[in-house]
Tab-separated table of C-alpha atoms in Angstrom:
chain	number	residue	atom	x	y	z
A	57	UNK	CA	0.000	0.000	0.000
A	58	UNK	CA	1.335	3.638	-0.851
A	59	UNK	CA	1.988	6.119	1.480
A	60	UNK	CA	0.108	9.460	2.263
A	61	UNK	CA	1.127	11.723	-0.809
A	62	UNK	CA	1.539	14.380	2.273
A	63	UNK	CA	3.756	12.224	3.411
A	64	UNK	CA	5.913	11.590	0.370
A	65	UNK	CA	6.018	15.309	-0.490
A	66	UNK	CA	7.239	16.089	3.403
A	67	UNK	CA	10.457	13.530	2.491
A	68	UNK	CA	10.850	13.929	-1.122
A	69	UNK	CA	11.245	17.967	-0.251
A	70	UNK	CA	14.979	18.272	-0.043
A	71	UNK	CA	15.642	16.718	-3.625
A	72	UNK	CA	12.763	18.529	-5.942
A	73	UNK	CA	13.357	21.344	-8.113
A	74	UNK	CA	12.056	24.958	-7.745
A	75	UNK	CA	8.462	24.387	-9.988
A	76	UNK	CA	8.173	20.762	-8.180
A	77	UNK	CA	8.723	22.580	-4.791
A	78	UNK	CA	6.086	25.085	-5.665
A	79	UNK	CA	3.428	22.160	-6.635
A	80	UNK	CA	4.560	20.368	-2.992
A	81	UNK	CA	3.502	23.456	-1.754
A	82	UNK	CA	0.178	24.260	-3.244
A	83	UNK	CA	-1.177	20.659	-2.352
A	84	UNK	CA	0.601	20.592	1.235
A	85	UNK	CA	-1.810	23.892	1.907
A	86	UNK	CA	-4.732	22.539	-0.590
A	87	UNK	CA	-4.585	18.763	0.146
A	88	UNK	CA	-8.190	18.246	-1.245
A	89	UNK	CA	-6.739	19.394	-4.662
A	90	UNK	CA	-4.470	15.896	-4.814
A	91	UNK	CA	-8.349	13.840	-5.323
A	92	UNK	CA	-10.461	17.068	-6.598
A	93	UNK	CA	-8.461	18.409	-9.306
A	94	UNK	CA	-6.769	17.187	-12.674
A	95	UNK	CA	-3.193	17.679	-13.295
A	96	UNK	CA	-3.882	20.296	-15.806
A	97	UNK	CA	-5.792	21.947	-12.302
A	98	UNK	CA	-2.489	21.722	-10.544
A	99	UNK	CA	-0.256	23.011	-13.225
A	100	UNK	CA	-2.886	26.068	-13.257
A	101	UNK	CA	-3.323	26.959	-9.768
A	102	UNK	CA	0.442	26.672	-9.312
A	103	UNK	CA	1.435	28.453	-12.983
A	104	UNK	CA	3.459	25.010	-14.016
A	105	UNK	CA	2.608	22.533	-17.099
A	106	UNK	CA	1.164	19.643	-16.718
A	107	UNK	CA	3.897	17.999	-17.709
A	108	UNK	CA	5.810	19.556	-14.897
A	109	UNK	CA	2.769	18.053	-12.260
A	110	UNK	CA	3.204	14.648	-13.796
A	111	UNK	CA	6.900	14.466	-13.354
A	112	UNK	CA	6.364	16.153	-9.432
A	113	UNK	CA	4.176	12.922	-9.167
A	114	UNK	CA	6.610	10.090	-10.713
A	115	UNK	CA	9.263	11.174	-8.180
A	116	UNK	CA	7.277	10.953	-5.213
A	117	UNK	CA	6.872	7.084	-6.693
A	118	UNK	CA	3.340	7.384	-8.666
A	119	UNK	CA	2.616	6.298	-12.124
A	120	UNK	CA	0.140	9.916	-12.469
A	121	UNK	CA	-1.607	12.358	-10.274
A	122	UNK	CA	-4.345	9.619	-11.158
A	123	UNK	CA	-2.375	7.056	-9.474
A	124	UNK	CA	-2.146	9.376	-6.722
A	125	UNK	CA	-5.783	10.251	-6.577
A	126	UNK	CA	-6.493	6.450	-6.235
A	127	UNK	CA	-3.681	5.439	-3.776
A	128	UNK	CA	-5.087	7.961	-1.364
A	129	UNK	CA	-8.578	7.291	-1.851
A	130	UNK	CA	-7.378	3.707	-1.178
A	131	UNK	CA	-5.749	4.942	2.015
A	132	UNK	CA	-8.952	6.505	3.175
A	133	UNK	CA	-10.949	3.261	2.448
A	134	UNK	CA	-8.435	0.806	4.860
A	135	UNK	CA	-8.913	3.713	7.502
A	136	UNK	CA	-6.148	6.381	7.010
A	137	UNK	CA	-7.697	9.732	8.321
A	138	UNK	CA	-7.321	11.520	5.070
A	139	UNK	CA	-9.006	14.237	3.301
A	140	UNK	CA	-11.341	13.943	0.699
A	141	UNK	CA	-13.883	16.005	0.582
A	142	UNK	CA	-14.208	19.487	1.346
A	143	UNK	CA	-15.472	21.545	4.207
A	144	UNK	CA	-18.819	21.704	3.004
A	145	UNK	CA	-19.914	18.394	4.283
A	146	UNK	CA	-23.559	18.153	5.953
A	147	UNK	CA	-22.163	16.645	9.467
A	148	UNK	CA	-26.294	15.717	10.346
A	149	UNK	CA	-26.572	14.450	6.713
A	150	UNK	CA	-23.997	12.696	6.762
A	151	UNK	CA	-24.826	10.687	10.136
A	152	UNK	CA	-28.558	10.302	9.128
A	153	UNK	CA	-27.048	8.368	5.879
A	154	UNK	CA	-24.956	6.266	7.968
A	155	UNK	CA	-27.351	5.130	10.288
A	156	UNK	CA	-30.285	4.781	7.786
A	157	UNK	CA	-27.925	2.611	5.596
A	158	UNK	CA	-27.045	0.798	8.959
A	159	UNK	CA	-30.465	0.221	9.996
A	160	UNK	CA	-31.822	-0.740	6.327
A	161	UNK	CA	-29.118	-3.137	5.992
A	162	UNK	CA	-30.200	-4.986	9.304
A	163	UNK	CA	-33.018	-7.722	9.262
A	164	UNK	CA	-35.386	-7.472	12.227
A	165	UNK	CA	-35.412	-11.259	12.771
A	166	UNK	CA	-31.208	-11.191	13.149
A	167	UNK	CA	-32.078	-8.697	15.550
A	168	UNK	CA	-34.656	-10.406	17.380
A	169	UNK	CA	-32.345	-13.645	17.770
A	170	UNK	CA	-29.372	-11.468	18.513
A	171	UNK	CA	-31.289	-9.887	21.453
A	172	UNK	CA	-32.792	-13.101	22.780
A	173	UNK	CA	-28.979	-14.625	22.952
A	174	UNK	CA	-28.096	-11.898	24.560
A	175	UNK	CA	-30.411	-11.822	27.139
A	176	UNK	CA	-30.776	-15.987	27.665
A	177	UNK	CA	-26.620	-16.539	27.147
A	178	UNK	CA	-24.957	-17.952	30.552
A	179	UNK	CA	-22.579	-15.124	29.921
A	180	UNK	CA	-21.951	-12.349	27.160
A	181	UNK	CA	-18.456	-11.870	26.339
A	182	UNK	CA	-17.482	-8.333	24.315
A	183	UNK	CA	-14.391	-7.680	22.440
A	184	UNK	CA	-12.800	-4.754	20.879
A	185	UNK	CA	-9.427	-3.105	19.768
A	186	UNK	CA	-8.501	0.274	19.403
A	187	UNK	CA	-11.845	2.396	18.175
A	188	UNK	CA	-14.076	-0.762	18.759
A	189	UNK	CA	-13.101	-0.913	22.350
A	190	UNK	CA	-15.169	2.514	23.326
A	191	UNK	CA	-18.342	0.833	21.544
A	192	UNK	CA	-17.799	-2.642	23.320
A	193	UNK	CA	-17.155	-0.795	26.866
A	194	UNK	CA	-20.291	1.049	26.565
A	195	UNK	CA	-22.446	-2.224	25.315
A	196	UNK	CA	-20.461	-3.407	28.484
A	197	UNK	CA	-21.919	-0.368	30.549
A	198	UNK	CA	-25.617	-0.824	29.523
A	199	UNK	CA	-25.906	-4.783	29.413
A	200	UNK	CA	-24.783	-4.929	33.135
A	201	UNK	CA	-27.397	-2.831	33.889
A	202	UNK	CA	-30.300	-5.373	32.548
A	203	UNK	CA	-28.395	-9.054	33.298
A	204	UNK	CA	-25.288	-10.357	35.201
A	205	UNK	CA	-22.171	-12.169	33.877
A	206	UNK	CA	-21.290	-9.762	31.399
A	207	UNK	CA	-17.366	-9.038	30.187
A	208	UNK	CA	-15.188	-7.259	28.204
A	209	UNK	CA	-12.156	-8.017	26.646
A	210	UNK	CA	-8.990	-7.383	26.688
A	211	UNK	CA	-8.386	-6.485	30.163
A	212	UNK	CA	-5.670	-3.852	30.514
A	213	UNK	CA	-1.814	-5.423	29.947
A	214	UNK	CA	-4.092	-9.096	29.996
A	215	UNK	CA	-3.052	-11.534	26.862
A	216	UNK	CA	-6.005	-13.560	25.500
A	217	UNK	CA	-5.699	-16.949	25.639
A	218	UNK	CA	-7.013	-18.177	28.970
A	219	UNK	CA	-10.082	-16.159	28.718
A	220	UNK	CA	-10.656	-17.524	25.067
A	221	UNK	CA	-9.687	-20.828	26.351
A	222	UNK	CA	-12.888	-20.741	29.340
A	223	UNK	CA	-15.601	-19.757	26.717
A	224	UNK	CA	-18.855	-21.518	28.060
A	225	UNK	CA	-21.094	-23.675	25.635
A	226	UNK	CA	-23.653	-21.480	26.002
A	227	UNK	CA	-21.994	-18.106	26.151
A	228	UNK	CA	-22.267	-15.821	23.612
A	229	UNK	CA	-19.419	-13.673	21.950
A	230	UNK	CA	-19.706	-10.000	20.258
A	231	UNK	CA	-16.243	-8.935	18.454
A	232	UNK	CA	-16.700	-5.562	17.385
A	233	UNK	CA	-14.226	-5.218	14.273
A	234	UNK	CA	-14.113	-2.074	12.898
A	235	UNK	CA	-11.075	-0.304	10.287
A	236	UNK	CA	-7.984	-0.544	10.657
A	237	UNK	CA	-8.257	-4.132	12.542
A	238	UNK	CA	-5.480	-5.167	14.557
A	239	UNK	CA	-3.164	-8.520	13.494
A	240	UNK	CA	-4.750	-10.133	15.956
A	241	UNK	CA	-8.253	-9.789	14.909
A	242	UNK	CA	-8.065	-12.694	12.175
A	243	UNK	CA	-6.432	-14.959	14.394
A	244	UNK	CA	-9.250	-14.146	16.969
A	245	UNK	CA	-11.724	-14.882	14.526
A	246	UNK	CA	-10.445	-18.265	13.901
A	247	UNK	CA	-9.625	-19.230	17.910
A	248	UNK	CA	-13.766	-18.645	17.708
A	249	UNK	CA	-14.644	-21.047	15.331
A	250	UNK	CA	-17.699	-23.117	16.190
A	251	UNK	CA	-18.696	-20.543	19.022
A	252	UNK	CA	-21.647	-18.564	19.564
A	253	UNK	CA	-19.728	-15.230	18.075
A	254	UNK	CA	-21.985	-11.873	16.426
A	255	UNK	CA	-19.619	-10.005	14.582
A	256	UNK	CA	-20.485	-6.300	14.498
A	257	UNK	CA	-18.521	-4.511	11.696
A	258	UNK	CA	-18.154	-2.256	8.819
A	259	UNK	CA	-18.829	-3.110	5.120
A	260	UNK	CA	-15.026	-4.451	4.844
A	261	UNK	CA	-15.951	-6.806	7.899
A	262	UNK	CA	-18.194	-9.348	5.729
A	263	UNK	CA	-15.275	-11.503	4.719
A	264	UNK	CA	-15.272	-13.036	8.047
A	265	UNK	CA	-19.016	-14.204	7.831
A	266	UNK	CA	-18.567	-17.253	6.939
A	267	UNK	CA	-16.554	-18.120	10.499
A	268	UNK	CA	-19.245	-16.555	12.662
A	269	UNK	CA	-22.246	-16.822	13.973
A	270	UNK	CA	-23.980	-13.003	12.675
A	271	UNK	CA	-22.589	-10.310	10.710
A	272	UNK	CA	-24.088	-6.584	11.875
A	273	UNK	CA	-22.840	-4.089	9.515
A	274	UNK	CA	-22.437	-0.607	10.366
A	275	UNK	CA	-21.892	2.442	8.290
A	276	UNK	CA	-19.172	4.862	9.254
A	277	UNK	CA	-18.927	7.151	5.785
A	278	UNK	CA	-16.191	7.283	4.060
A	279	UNK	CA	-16.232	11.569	3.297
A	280	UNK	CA	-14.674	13.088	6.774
A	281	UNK	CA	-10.938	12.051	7.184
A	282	UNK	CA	-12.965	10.234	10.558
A	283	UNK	CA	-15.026	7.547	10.217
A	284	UNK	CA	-18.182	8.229	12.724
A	285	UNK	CA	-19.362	5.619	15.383
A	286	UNK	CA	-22.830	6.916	15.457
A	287	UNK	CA	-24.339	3.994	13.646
A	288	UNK	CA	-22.243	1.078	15.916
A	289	UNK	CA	-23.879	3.418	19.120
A	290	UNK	CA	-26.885	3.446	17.829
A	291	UNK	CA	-27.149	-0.006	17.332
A	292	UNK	CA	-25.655	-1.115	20.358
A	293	UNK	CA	-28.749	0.874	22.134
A	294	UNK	CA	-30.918	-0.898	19.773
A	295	UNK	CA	-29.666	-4.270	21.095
A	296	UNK	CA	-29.527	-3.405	24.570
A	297	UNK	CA	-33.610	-2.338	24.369
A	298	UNK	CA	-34.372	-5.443	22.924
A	299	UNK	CA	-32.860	-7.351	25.591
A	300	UNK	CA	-34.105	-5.010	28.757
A	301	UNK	CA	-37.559	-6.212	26.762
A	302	UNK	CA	-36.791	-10.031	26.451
A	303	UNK	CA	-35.655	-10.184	30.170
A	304	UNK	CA	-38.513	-8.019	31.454
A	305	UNK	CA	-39.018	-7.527	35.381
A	306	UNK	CA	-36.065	-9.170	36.066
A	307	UNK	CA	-34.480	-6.484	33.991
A	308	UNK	CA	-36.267	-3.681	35.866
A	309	UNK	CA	-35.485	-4.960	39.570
A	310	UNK	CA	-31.613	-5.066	38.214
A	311	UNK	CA	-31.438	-1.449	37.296
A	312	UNK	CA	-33.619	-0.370	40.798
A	313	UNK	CA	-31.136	-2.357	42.651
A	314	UNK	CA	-28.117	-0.832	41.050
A	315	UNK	CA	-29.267	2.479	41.090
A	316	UNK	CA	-29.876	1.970	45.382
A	317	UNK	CA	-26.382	0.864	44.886
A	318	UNK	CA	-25.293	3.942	43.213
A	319	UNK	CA	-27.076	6.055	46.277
A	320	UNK	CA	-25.656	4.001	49.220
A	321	UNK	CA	-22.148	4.598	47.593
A	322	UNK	CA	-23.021	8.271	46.943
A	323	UNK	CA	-21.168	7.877	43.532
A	324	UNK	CA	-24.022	9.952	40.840
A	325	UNK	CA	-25.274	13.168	41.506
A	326	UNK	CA	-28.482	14.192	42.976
């Protein structure tokens, strides 16, 4: 995979000539311009040639300032931050297309039989890396509030194996997967084989659904250099309802008994 192009111009800088120098510049303070505009863009804005722009580009290791255009756009797909649009993106539009794709994409019966696992499992195990680990310590958060036996994974500076090792028949796993996936996460996959395991993911996350149990796909958008989390939030509150539903009063006395809890300890405001 190529590098940022920012990148490449930031080490390249030393060894280009005056007009290359001048197109590293114009792209280092309009970086938009590398995927927006066409070389014969560049050599305008900067008062080159194009042929000028396409030599700039062979040096820093590209075929063309199409090759360049792709091999960031590529970055941004794996989960680079990197900019591709400009600064008149819709924030709201943007998240109410990422969770109406999410929520479209999702069958109410795999949610149904998600939620009933959930709430009927001997024990729920979560697991998440990097950005999934937020999302898995919140579905962490709000399940213990509605049923017991609930864990997340990994514990701080804990390896994996013994607790993948004591997985109960009748336990059920979520791995939350989400770009850029660690090493590990294949390998994790595979140590889960024949397990009770709901996968909840982006689009690039369906090659593992043939190993697990249930693939949940979430939409994070692909035009702000971050991806968004709104939809994996959402859905995670989704899920939660539909268990604080299957498990009913048992549910309800939970949540009284843990809010006493919270009084007697003094530990929320009044």
């Amino acid at each position: 995979m190529k590098q940022d192009v920012l990148s490449l111009i930031e080490q390249n800088y030393p060894s280009l000539s005056p007009s290359a120098r001048t197109i590293a510049n114009y792209l280092q303070q309009h970086p938009l311009a590398i995927v927006s505009q066409t070389s014969a863009e560049i050599a305008e804005q900067t008062h080159t040639s194009k042929a000028t722009v396409s030599r700039f580009f062979r040096q820093l290791g590209f075929e063309s300032q199409q090759d360049a255009k792709q091999a960031q756009l590529q970055l941004r797909q794996s989960g680079v931050p990197v900019l591709t649009q400009g600064n008149e993106i819709d924030q709201t539009e943007e998240e109410l297309s990422n969770l109406s794709l999410t929520f479209e994409g999702l069958r109410t019966d795999v949610l149904e039989e998600v939620g009933t696992q959930l709430a009927q499992a001997s024990r729920v195990t979560l697991i998440g890396f990097r950005n999934s680990y937020p999302v898995a310590l919140h579905f962490r958060q709000q399940l213990q509030q509605i049923r017991p036996s609930v864990r997340l994974l990994p514990q701080p500076g804990q390896t994996l194996g013994e607790d993948l090792h004591d997985i109960l028949d009748d336990e059920v796993i979520v791995l939350f997967g989400f770009r850029r996936r660690t090493r590990i996460f294949k390998k994790i996959v595979e140590a889960l084989e024949g397990r009770n395991t709901i996968l909840i993911t982006d689009p690039t996350g369906q090659v593992y659904n043939q190993q697990v149990s249930q693939v949940l796909v979430c939409h994070l958008g692909n035009n702000n250099p971050f991806y968004s989390y709104a939809a994996p939030m959402s859905l995670v509150s989704m899920l939660c309802n539909r268990v604080y539903a299957q498990i009913g009063e048992n549910a309800q006395h939970r949540t009284q008994s843990i809010s006493k809890l919270y009084t007697d300890l003094d530990e929320m405001e009044a």
